[in-house]
Amino acid sequence: MSCEVPLLVADHVSRLYGSRIGCANVSFDLYDGEVVSVVGESGSGKSTLLSVLSGSTPATSGRIFYRMRDGNTRDLATLGEAERRLLMRTDWGFVRQDAAEGLRMGVSAGANVGERLIGAGERRYRRIRSEALDWMGRVEIDPMRIDESPQTFSGGMRQRLQIARNLVTRPRLVFMDEPTGGLDVSVQARLLDQIRSLVREFSLSVVIVTHDLAVARLLSDRMIVMRHGIAIESGLTDQVLEDPREPYTQLLVSSMLQV
Amino acid sequence: MSAPIATGYNFAYLDEQTKRMIRRAILKAIAIPGYQVPFASREMPMPYGWGTGGVQVTAAILGPDDILKVIDQGSDDTTNAVSIRRFFQKTAGVATTTHTSKATIIQTRHRIPEDAVKEGQTIVFQVPIPEPLRFLEPRETETRTMHALQEYGLMHVKLYEDIARHGHIATTYAYPVRVNGRYLMDPSPTPKFDNPKMDMSPALQLFGAGREKRIYAIPPYTSVVSLDFEDHPFERGAPDRPCALCGSTGVFLDEVVTDDKGARMFVCSDTDFCERALMRRTAPEEIA
Amino acid sequence: MTAVRIREATKSFHLHLQGGVTFTALSQLSLDVERGSCVALHGPSGAGKSTLLKMIYGSYRCDSGSILVEDVGGAIDVACATPREIMALRRRTLGYVSQFLRAIPRIGARDLITEEARVAGVEDEIARRRAETLLERLNVPARLWDVAPATFSGGEQQRVNIARGFVVERPVLLLDEPTASLDAANRAAVEDLVMERRRAGAAMLAIMHDVETRDRVADRIVEMRAPNGGGGLHV
């Protein structure tokens, strides 16, 4: 157990925008099957952190390591563009708050799911089709709607389609940026529940950014609280929520709705 | 039919420096089959969409001894074909022909002649939109990266959509191909029926997009593979009937409406091929 | 053999939002719990009973002292363990049953309990059978098994929660008022469960206000008092 190698390691990761801090000196390890939430208010740097971790924004300093499928841990900064993009569309997933950013709105739901399979080299139409149907079922979208454009889908359905699209290649690591943001409360509950089940079923490692502590409580094992770009507190999710130490964390927790 | 050579223009309209610039782009395009080479496309005395890209490529490679054939949708006598042919007659004074086998340069919009082309011939295609990924990924920065990294999955997404909607790959023209096992290429809006003719063709194939300022090429004897799925292979889509005029089979046909009561006939889209087939049938002894 | 060894554990809360008040909840507490023993914590509210359970479970941090819990590879000091070590400890060794069920909206009672066992590494079929046995023993009607417990009565929810706490046979169990709102029959069922686990060698720490239940299951009662005489509040 103790000799287990983390899947993702953030080592003093900073991202500066000129003199402004995006995020500064963030370090943490993420192991297989672990869910870490990054919480904080808008502008706290949590989305910047996610963008740096996922390689879409280069870090100003610090390093990020990832254990590839071949078992070798690599410094992400040393990956070529081709390798990074391959990682992004096979071994990683990214669920965005705005489904229109995470989906291809111009093509059908089935094609949205199929694209990642095709990207991974699948060239059998029937197989792509059946996987797409299977995944639509898993995320509780009526398979009859496989040929419809996500434009015709509700917000909750779009998010579920985005999740299906990401998980179809069986990634090991999924980044989520406010996946339930902007949804009705009842829709949120259903989506959270589905994310939770899928995370368990596929032993996914997840880094989830949210401003909603209730989301973090339901989904994450560990929690990182960010403020002004700095990780001010971290620990087991129940520990941070029940025994918050920092004034800001106490404020956040006391503002949380009790469910 | 040959018009007098217009004075006051450089040979083939474009100045020599421009032609050199275009030739450099063409050479690069030949060196990297299927890769879209940017070039400084000039304003031509015709509107975009009328083949300004093809005309510039033709102007750059045309010599006094060349024999030029110009076709539009297979036809030598439509407005577009006629005016481009006249353009080069006037500005370069070159010989023109409608016979595929006699031409050294064939500028075409949307067809490859039925007669097999041979070594030494050059086909110049007029291209409206050179980027095959554009409709699925509008960001040029992204499509360039996709080409660089050979991430062509998106093109199969388009084919997937076709099959999902129509039960088969319904793309019938501008059917995407992979050139020399490397670059994804839009073969211009030629019917997919002509795609197999591009594969290992003995002729040099050049593509010019004037508005988009891109030139690309398929050198002779280069593999050109139409994309498909294992369980939905590429189909050429050969017509199921002979030409109503010449009776040829296995050629690409145009539908022609013959009256205002809906009567129609299907005839060769390649008019030169059709005429000679007709002549062979009616007076075989006159053909050398 | 000692399963839980607590030495001079101290916990205070610094309440930044209430003018920076520091509140000592537990001061210099030492306690051992042996395998096969059930220690009942007794004392007025504010004496730190729940605080102690949460410190052992790792939900509350420990300011000073040590909390050693015997794990498969040796003792782990929860007071200074990493989150990951605590997570592993909880998975295989340390169980916690509170009186409140944190229900998940759309998951049925049986699945909720089964999942708890599965996460701890119990095989699907066995996990499911164990869940059903427990629901039966705790008199949860079969018609409710596939219903999400969010709609259950307080007593029903509590029994689902107990089933969840007992479905994995962990060697250390922390019980916070497990019988609080149960009737006599269900109390007896819970007492049976506790006694079975005790006989199997589990070490337990329990908060139980119900004297009869406490006398039946506990072999030791520890009196707790609020630190500093009373209130435990100092500025």
mmCIF file of N, CA and C in Angstrom, chain C residues 73-176:
data_model
loop_
_atom_site.group_PDB
_atom_site.id
_atom_site.type_symbol
_atom_site.label_atom_id
_atom_site.label_comp_id
_atom_site.label_asym_id
_atom_site.label_seq_id
_atom_site.Cartn_x
_atom_site.Cartn_y
_atom_site.Cartn_z
ATOM 1 N N GLY C 73 -1.314 -3.963 9.335
ATOM 2 C CA GLY C 73 0.147 -3.890 9.272
ATOM 3 C C GLY C 73 0.767 -3.265 10.505
ATOM 4 N N GLY C 74 0.039 -3.183 11.601
ATOM 5 C CA GLY C 74 0.543 -2.516 12.798
ATOM 6 C C GLY C 74 -0.323 -1.314 13.136
ATOM 7 N N ALA C 75 0.024 -0.643 14.248
ATOM 8 C CA ALA C 75 -0.830 0.456 14.696
ATOM 9 C C ALA C 75 -0.635 1.693 13.836
ATOM 10 N N ILE C 76 -1.725 2.407 13.604
ATOM 11 C CA ILE C 76 -1.667 3.671 12.879
ATOM 12 C C ILE C 76 -2.100 4.781 13.818
ATOM 13 N N ASP C 77 -1.301 5.826 13.878
ATOM 14 C CA ASP C 77 -1.647 6.956 14.739
ATOM 15 C C ASP C 77 -2.522 7.930 13.946
ATOM 16 N N VAL C 78 -3.808 7.881 14.223
ATOM 17 C CA VAL C 78 -4.739 8.728 13.478
ATOM 18 C C VAL C 78 -4.390 10.215 13.659
ATOM 19 N N ALA C 79 -3.810 10.541 14.798
ATOM 20 C CA ALA C 79 -3.495 11.944 15.089
ATOM 21 C C ALA C 79 -2.516 12.531 14.085
ATOM 22 N N CYS C 80 -1.692 11.676 13.487
ATOM 23 C CA CYS C 80 -0.731 12.236 12.536
ATOM 24 C C CYS C 80 -0.720 11.480 11.205
ATOM 25 N N ALA C 81 -1.728 10.657 10.972
ATOM 26 C CA ALA C 81 -1.760 9.884 9.725
ATOM 27 C C ALA C 81 -2.130 10.784 8.557
ATOM 28 N N THR C 82 -1.719 10.375 7.365
ATOM 29 C CA THR C 82 -2.113 11.124 6.170
ATOM 30 C C THR C 82 -3.565 10.772 5.839
ATOM 31 N N PRO C 83 -4.233 11.657 5.095
ATOM 32 C CA PRO C 83 -5.615 11.362 4.711
ATOM 33 C C PRO C 83 -5.745 9.979 4.077
ATOM 34 N N ARG C 84 -4.740 9.649 3.286
ATOM 35 C CA ARG C 84 -4.781 8.380 2.578
ATOM 36 C C ARG C 84 -4.706 7.189 3.529
ATOM 37 N N GLU C 85 -3.867 7.328 4.554
ATOM 38 C CA GLU C 85 -3.773 6.258 5.553
ATOM 39 C C GLU C 85 -5.095 6.118 6.306
ATOM 40 N N ILE C 86 -5.703 7.258 6.600
ATOM 41 C CA ILE C 86 -6.976 7.209 7.321
ATOM 42 C C ILE C 86 -8.051 6.569 6.445
ATOM 43 N N MET C 87 -8.023 6.905 5.155
ATOM 44 C CA MET C 87 -9.012 6.302 4.246
ATOM 45 C C MET C 87 -8.861 4.788 4.218
ATOM 46 N N ALA C 88 -7.614 4.326 4.157
ATOM 47 C CA ALA C 88 -7.371 2.883 4.129
ATOM 48 C C ALA C 88 -7.797 2.256 5.451
ATOM 49 N N LEU C 89 -7.500 2.936 6.529
ATOM 50 C CA LEU C 89 -7.866 2.448 7.865
ATOM 51 C C LEU C 89 -9.380 2.298 7.979
ATOM 52 N N ARG C 90 -10.094 3.291 7.469
ATOM 53 C CA ARG C 90 -11.555 3.235 7.519
ATOM 54 C C ARG C 90 -12.089 2.096 6.678
ATOM 55 N N ARG C 91 -11.456 1.886 5.539
ATOM 56 C CA ARG C 91 -11.954 0.848 4.636
ATOM 57 C C ARG C 91 -11.906 -0.527 5.283
ATOM 58 N N ARG C 92 -10.805 -0.806 5.981
ATOM 59 C CA ARG C 92 -10.665 -2.192 6.443
ATOM 60 C C ARG C 92 -10.794 -2.365 7.944
ATOM 61 N N THR C 93 -10.594 -1.307 8.736
ATOM 62 C CA THR C 93 -10.488 -1.510 10.174
ATOM 63 C C THR C 93 -11.516 -0.744 11.000
ATOM 64 N N LEU C 94 -11.775 0.470 10.588
ATOM 65 C CA LEU C 94 -12.476 1.398 11.466
ATOM 66 C C LEU C 94 -13.872 1.723 10.937
ATOM 67 N N GLY C 95 -14.892 1.321 11.697
ATOM 68 C CA GLY C 95 -16.259 1.622 11.285
ATOM 69 C C GLY C 95 -16.878 2.671 12.182
ATOM 70 N N TYR C 96 -17.844 3.389 11.619
ATOM 71 C CA TYR C 96 -18.481 4.459 12.393
ATOM 72 C C TYR C 96 -19.981 4.417 12.113
ATOM 73 N N VAL C 97 -20.757 4.297 13.161
ATOM 74 C CA VAL C 97 -22.213 4.303 12.970
ATOM 75 C C VAL C 97 -22.792 5.471 13.745
ATOM 76 N N SER C 98 -23.320 6.427 13.012
ATOM 77 C CA SER C 98 -23.917 7.560 13.717
ATOM 78 C C SER C 98 -25.425 7.381 13.698
ATOM 79 N N GLN C 99 -26.096 8.227 14.395
ATOM 80 C CA GLN C 99 -27.556 8.084 14.417
ATOM 81 C C GLN C 99 -28.202 8.696 13.183
ATOM 82 N N PHE C 100 -27.417 9.441 12.436
ATOM 83 C CA PHE C 100 -28.005 10.086 11.264
ATOM 84 C C PHE C 100 -27.494 9.448 9.990
ATOM 85 N N LEU C 101 -28.416 9.190 9.122
ATOM 86 C CA LEU C 101 -28.047 8.618 7.836
ATOM 87 C C LEU C 101 -27.896 9.743 6.836
ATOM 88 N N ARG C 102 -26.743 9.765 6.189
ATOM 89 C CA ARG C 102 -26.602 10.731 5.102
ATOM 90 C C ARG C 102 -27.014 10.003 3.831
ATOM 91 N N ALA C 103 -28.282 10.138 3.520
ATOM 92 C CA ALA C 103 -28.823 9.353 2.412
ATOM 93 C C ALA C 103 -28.396 9.957 1.083
ATOM 94 N N ILE C 104 -28.313 9.107 0.084
ATOM 95 C CA ILE C 104 -28.030 9.573 -1.272
ATOM 96 C C ILE C 104 -29.342 9.425 -2.033
ATOM 97 N N PRO C 105 -29.788 10.502 -2.637
ATOM 98 C CA PRO C 105 -31.170 10.576 -3.120
ATOM 99 C C PRO C 105 -31.705 9.361 -3.867
ATOM 100 N N ARG C 106 -30.918 8.813 -4.791
ATOM 101 C CA ARG C 106 -31.560 7.865 -5.688
ATOM 102 C C ARG C 106 -31.140 6.411 -5.494
ATOM 103 N N ILE C 107 -30.411 6.130 -4.407
ATOM 104 C CA ILE C 107 -29.959 4.752 -4.237
ATOM 105 C C ILE C 107 -30.813 4.042 -3.200
ATOM 106 N N GLY C 108 -31.256 2.845 -3.533
ATOM 107 C CA GLY C 108 -32.101 2.070 -2.642
ATOM 108 C C GLY C 108 -31.324 1.569 -1.436
ATOM 109 N N ALA C 109 -32.069 1.194 -0.381
ATOM 110 C CA ALA C 109 -31.462 0.787 0.880
ATOM 111 C C ALA C 109 -30.495 -0.388 0.687
ATOM 112 N N ARG C 110 -30.982 -1.415 -0.013
ATOM 113 C CA ARG C 110 -30.136 -2.607 -0.185
ATOM 114 C C ARG C 110 -28.837 -2.266 -0.914
ATOM 115 N N ASP C 111 -28.957 -1.464 -1.988
ATOM 116 C CA ASP C 111 -27.765 -1.100 -2.762
ATOM 117 C C ASP C 111 -26.799 -0.257 -1.950
ATOM 118 N N LEU C 112 -27.370 0.596 -1.121
ATOM 119 C CA LEU C 112 -26.545 1.468 -0.279
ATOM 120 C C LEU C 112 -25.664 0.629 0.646
ATOM 121 N N ILE C 113 -26.266 -0.415 1.215
ATOM 122 C CA ILE C 113 -25.530 -1.265 2.155
ATOM 123 C C ILE C 113 -24.551 -2.162 1.394
ATOM 124 N N THR C 114 -25.034 -2.697 0.266
ATOM 125 C CA THR C 114 -24.186 -3.568 -0.551
ATOM 126 C C THR C 114 -22.939 -2.817 -1.005
ATOM 127 N N GLU C 115 -23.171 -1.573 -1.419
ATOM 128 C CA GLU C 115 -22.059 -0.782 -1.937
ATOM 129 C C GLU C 115 -20.985 -0.566 -0.879
ATOM 130 N N GLU C 116 -21.425 -0.328 0.340
ATOM 131 C CA GLU C 116 -20.489 -0.117 1.441
ATOM 132 C C GLU C 116 -19.535 -1.313 1.553
ATOM 133 N N ALA C 117 -20.109 -2.527 1.416
ATOM 134 C CA ALA C 117 -19.291 -3.733 1.543
ATOM 135 C C ALA C 117 -18.387 -3.895 0.319
ATOM 136 N N ARG C 118 -18.957 -3.568 -0.833
ATOM 137 C CA ARG C 118 -18.183 -3.730 -2.071
ATOM 138 C C ARG C 118 -16.943 -2.842 -2.079
ATOM 139 N N VAL C 119 -17.135 -1.614 -1.617
ATOM 140 C CA VAL C 119 -16.015 -0.679 -1.574
ATOM 141 C C VAL C 119 -14.913 -1.221 -0.663
ATOM 142 N N ALA C 120 -15.327 -1.958 0.386
ATOM 143 C CA ALA C 120 -14.339 -2.523 1.304
ATOM 144 C C ALA C 120 -13.752 -3.815 0.758
ATOM 145 N N GLY C 121 -14.152 -4.190 -0.461
ATOM 146 C CA GLY C 121 -13.530 -5.335 -1.115
ATOM 147 C C GLY C 121 -14.298 -6.639 -1.013
ATOM 148 N N VAL C 122 -15.537 -6.580 -0.504
ATOM 149 C CA VAL C 122 -16.342 -7.802 -0.428
ATOM 150 C C VAL C 122 -16.932 -8.087 -1.817
ATOM 151 N N GLU C 123 -16.953 -9.341 -2.170
ATOM 152 C CA GLU C 123 -17.468 -9.755 -3.473
ATOM 153 C C GLU C 123 -18.955 -9.390 -3.610
ATOM 154 N N ASP C 124 -19.345 -9.041 -4.812
ATOM 155 C CA ASP C 124 -20.715 -8.576 -5.087
ATOM 156 C C ASP C 124 -21.802 -9.407 -4.428
ATOM 157 N N GLU C 125 -21.797 -10.692 -4.750
ATOM 158 C CA GLU C 125 -22.888 -11.573 -4.319
ATOM 159 C C GLU C 125 -22.920 -11.685 -2.800
ATOM 160 N N ILE C 126 -21.735 -11.820 -2.214
ATOM 161 C CA ILE C 126 -21.656 -11.945 -0.754
ATOM 162 C C ILE C 126 -22.122 -10.649 -0.098
ATOM 163 N N ALA C 127 -21.701 -9.533 -0.672
ATOM 164 C CA ALA C 127 -22.080 -8.229 -0.127
ATOM 165 C C ALA C 127 -23.600 -8.089 -0.119
ATOM 166 N N ARG C 128 -24.199 -8.516 -1.221
ATOM 167 C CA ARG C 128 -25.638 -8.404 -1.360
ATOM 168 C C ARG C 128 -26.352 -9.281 -0.334
ATOM 169 N N ARG C 129 -25.859 -10.496 -0.170
ATOM 170 C CA ARG C 129 -26.500 -11.402 0.787
ATOM 171 C C ARG C 129 -26.366 -10.872 2.215
ATOM 172 N N ARG C 130 -25.192 -10.359 2.513
ATOM 173 C CA ARG C 130 -24.992 -9.798 3.861
ATOM 174 C C ARG C 130 -25.951 -8.642 4.104
ATOM 175 N N ALA C 131 -26.096 -7.797 3.090
ATOM 176 C CA ALA C 131 -26.991 -6.639 3.221
ATOM 177 C C ALA C 131 -28.407 -7.108 3.513
ATOM 178 N N GLU C 132 -28.840 -8.135 2.791
ATOM 179 C CA GLU C 132 -30.208 -8.620 2.967
ATOM 180 C C GLU C 132 -30.403 -9.244 4.345
ATOM 181 N N THR C 133 -29.414 -10.010 4.793
ATOM 182 C CA THR C 133 -29.499 -10.613 6.121
ATOM 183 C C THR C 133 -29.652 -9.536 7.192
ATOM 184 N N LEU C 134 -28.850 -8.483 7.065
ATOM 185 C CA LEU C 134 -28.895 -7.417 8.062
ATOM 186 C C LEU C 134 -30.233 -6.690 8.039
ATOM 187 N N LEU C 135 -30.738 -6.417 6.838
ATOM 188 C CA LEU C 135 -32.028 -5.729 6.746
ATOM 189 C C LEU C 135 -33.120 -6.574 7.389
ATOM 190 N N GLU C 136 -33.025 -7.887 7.180
ATOM 191 C CA GLU C 136 -34.007 -8.786 7.802
ATOM 192 C C GLU C 136 -33.898 -8.750 9.314
ATOM 193 N N ARG C 137 -32.672 -8.878 9.790
ATOM 194 C CA ARG C 137 -32.483 -8.902 11.248
ATOM 195 C C ARG C 137 -32.934 -7.603 11.892
ATOM 196 N N LEU C 138 -32.806 -6.501 11.156
ATOM 197 C CA LEU C 138 -33.185 -5.208 11.722
ATOM 198 C C LEU C 138 -34.639 -4.862 11.386
ATOM 199 N N ASN C 139 -35.361 -5.856 10.919
ATOM 200 C CA ASN C 139 -36.796 -5.711 10.672
ATOM 201 C C ASN C 139 -37.163 -4.598 9.698
ATOM 202 N N VAL C 140 -36.314 -4.412 8.691
ATOM 203 C CA VAL C 140 -36.690 -3.459 7.636
ATOM 204 C C VAL C 140 -37.517 -4.244 6.622
ATOM 205 N N PRO C 141 -38.791 -3.871 6.421
ATOM 206 C CA PRO C 141 -39.666 -4.636 5.532
ATOM 207 C C PRO C 141 -39.076 -4.732 4.113
ATOM 208 N N ALA C 142 -39.191 -5.918 3.524
ATOM 209 C CA ALA C 142 -38.575 -6.181 2.214
ATOM 210 C C ALA C 142 -39.075 -5.218 1.150
ATOM 211 N N ARG C 143 -40.296 -4.736 1.294
ATOM 212 C CA ARG C 143 -40.823 -3.823 0.277
ATOM 213 C C ARG C 143 -40.045 -2.500 0.236
ATOM 214 N N LEU C 144 -39.279 -2.204 1.289
ATOM 215 C CA LEU C 144 -38.524 -0.958 1.332
ATOM 216 C C LEU C 144 -37.096 -1.105 0.815
ATOM 217 N N TRP C 145 -36.685 -2.349 0.557
ATOM 218 C CA TRP C 145 -35.266 -2.563 0.263
ATOM 219 C C TRP C 145 -34.776 -1.826 -0.971
ATOM 220 N N ASP C 146 -35.657 -1.687 -1.923
ATOM 221 C CA ASP C 146 -35.213 -1.017 -3.146
ATOM 222 C C ASP C 146 -35.625 0.445 -3.206
ATOM 223 N N VAL C 147 -36.138 0.926 -2.077
ATOM 224 C CA VAL C 147 -36.569 2.326 -2.028
ATOM 225 C C VAL C 147 -35.424 3.157 -1.429
ATOM 226 N N ALA C 148 -35.248 4.366 -1.956
ATOM 227 C CA ALA C 148 -34.202 5.240 -1.419
ATOM 228 C C ALA C 148 -34.566 5.651 0.003
ATOM 229 N N PRO C 149 -33.671 5.477 0.962
ATOM 230 C CA PRO C 149 -33.997 5.717 2.372
ATOM 231 C C PRO C 149 -34.344 7.164 2.701
ATOM 232 N N ALA C 150 -34.122 8.068 1.763
ATOM 233 C CA ALA C 150 -34.437 9.474 2.041
ATOM 234 C C ALA C 150 -35.893 9.641 2.461
ATOM 235 N N THR C 151 -36.749 8.733 1.970
ATOM 236 C CA THR C 151 -38.174 8.855 2.270
ATOM 237 C C THR C 151 -38.580 8.085 3.522
ATOM 238 N N PHE C 152 -37.612 7.394 4.165
ATOM 239 C CA PHE C 152 -37.945 6.544 5.312
ATOM 240 C C PHE C 152 -38.208 7.366 6.572
ATOM 241 N N SER C 153 -38.806 6.724 7.556
ATOM 242 C CA SER C 153 -38.954 7.348 8.869
ATOM 243 C C SER C 153 -37.589 7.367 9.551
ATOM 244 N N GLY C 154 -37.500 8.146 10.626
ATOM 245 C CA GLY C 154 -36.236 8.274 11.346
ATOM 246 C C GLY C 154 -35.697 6.921 11.788
ATOM 247 N N GLY C 155 -36.587 6.096 12.344
ATOM 248 C CA GLY C 155 -36.169 4.784 12.840
ATOM 249 C C GLY C 155 -35.689 3.881 11.724
ATOM 250 N N GLU C 156 -36.407 3.929 10.611
ATOM 251 C CA GLU C 156 -36.013 3.091 9.461
ATOM 252 C C GLU C 156 -34.657 3.522 8.909
ATOM 253 N N GLN C 157 -34.499 4.833 8.812
ATOM 254 C CA GLN C 157 -33.213 5.350 8.328
ATOM 255 C C GLN C 157 -32.089 4.898 9.243
ATOM 256 N N GLN C 158 -32.349 4.959 10.524
ATOM 257 C CA GLN C 158 -31.307 4.607 11.467
ATOM 258 C C GLN C 158 -30.923 3.139 11.330
ATOM 259 N N ARG C 159 -31.916 2.299 11.087
ATOM 260 C CA ARG C 159 -31.620 0.870 10.951
ATOM 261 C C ARG C 159 -30.832 0.594 9.667
ATOM 262 N N VAL C 160 -31.157 1.345 8.602
ATOM 263 C CA VAL C 160 -30.373 1.199 7.377
ATOM 264 C C VAL C 160 -28.923 1.594 7.655
ATOM 265 N N ASN C 161 -28.791 2.645 8.436
ATOM 266 C CA ASN C 161 -27.455 3.125 8.764
ATOM 267 C C ASN C 161 -26.678 2.102 9.591
ATOM 268 N N ILE C 162 -27.382 1.449 10.508
ATOM 269 C CA ILE C 162 -26.721 0.425 11.324
ATOM 270 C C ILE C 162 -26.299 -0.754 10.454
ATOM 271 N N ALA C 163 -27.186 -1.144 9.545
ATOM 272 C CA ALA C 163 -26.856 -2.241 8.636
ATOM 273 C C ALA C 163 -25.604 -1.882 7.841
ATOM 274 N N ARG C 164 -25.546 -0.637 7.440
ATOM 275 C CA ARG C 164 -24.398 -0.169 6.681
ATOM 276 C C ARG C 164 -23.120 -0.237 7.521
ATOM 277 N N GLY C 165 -23.259 0.089 8.786
ATOM 278 C CA GLY C 165 -22.095 0.066 9.672
ATOM 279 C C GLY C 165 -21.631 -1.337 10.006
ATOM 280 N N PHE C 166 -22.539 -2.310 9.945
ATOM 281 C CA PHE C 166 -22.177 -3.662 10.348
ATOM 282 C C PHE C 166 -21.909 -4.592 9.170
ATOM 283 N N VAL C 167 -22.157 -4.139 7.953
ATOM 284 C CA VAL C 167 -22.066 -5.040 6.803
ATOM 285 C C VAL C 167 -20.616 -5.450 6.528
ATOM 286 N N VAL C 168 -19.691 -4.583 6.887
ATOM 287 C CA VAL C 168 -18.283 -4.972 6.813
ATOM 288 C C VAL C 168 -17.854 -5.279 8.243
ATOM 289 N N GLU C 169 -17.247 -6.427 8.432
ATOM 290 C CA GLU C 169 -16.912 -6.822 9.811
ATOM 291 C C GLU C 169 -15.581 -6.230 10.209
ATOM 292 N N ARG C 170 -15.629 -4.957 10.563
ATOM 293 C CA ARG C 170 -14.395 -4.258 10.895
ATOM 294 C C ARG C 170 -14.028 -4.505 12.360
ATOM 295 N N PRO C 171 -12.751 -4.574 12.668
ATOM 296 C CA PRO C 171 -12.338 -4.898 14.046
ATOM 297 C C PRO C 171 -12.502 -3.758 15.045
ATOM 298 N N VAL C 172 -12.710 -2.542 14.587
ATOM 299 C CA VAL C 172 -12.943 -1.437 15.522
ATOM 300 C C VAL C 172 -14.209 -0.696 15.090
ATOM 301 N N LEU C 173 -15.140 -0.541 16.025
ATOM 302 C CA LEU C 173 -16.409 0.114 15.688
ATOM 303 C C LEU C 173 -16.674 1.272 16.632
ATOM 304 N N LEU C 174 -17.063 2.397 16.072
ATOM 305 C CA LEU C 174 -17.441 3.556 16.864
ATOM 306 C C LEU C 174 -18.941 3.744 16.702
ATOM 307 N N LEU C 175 -19.661 3.735 17.846
ATOM 308 C CA LEU C 175 -21.120 3.806 17.760
ATOM 309 C C LEU C 175 -21.609 5.068 18.456
ATOM 310 N N ASP C 176 -22.302 5.915 17.708
ATOM 311 C CA ASP C 176 -22.812 7.150 18.301
ATOM 312 C C ASP C 176 -24.331 7.054 18.370
#
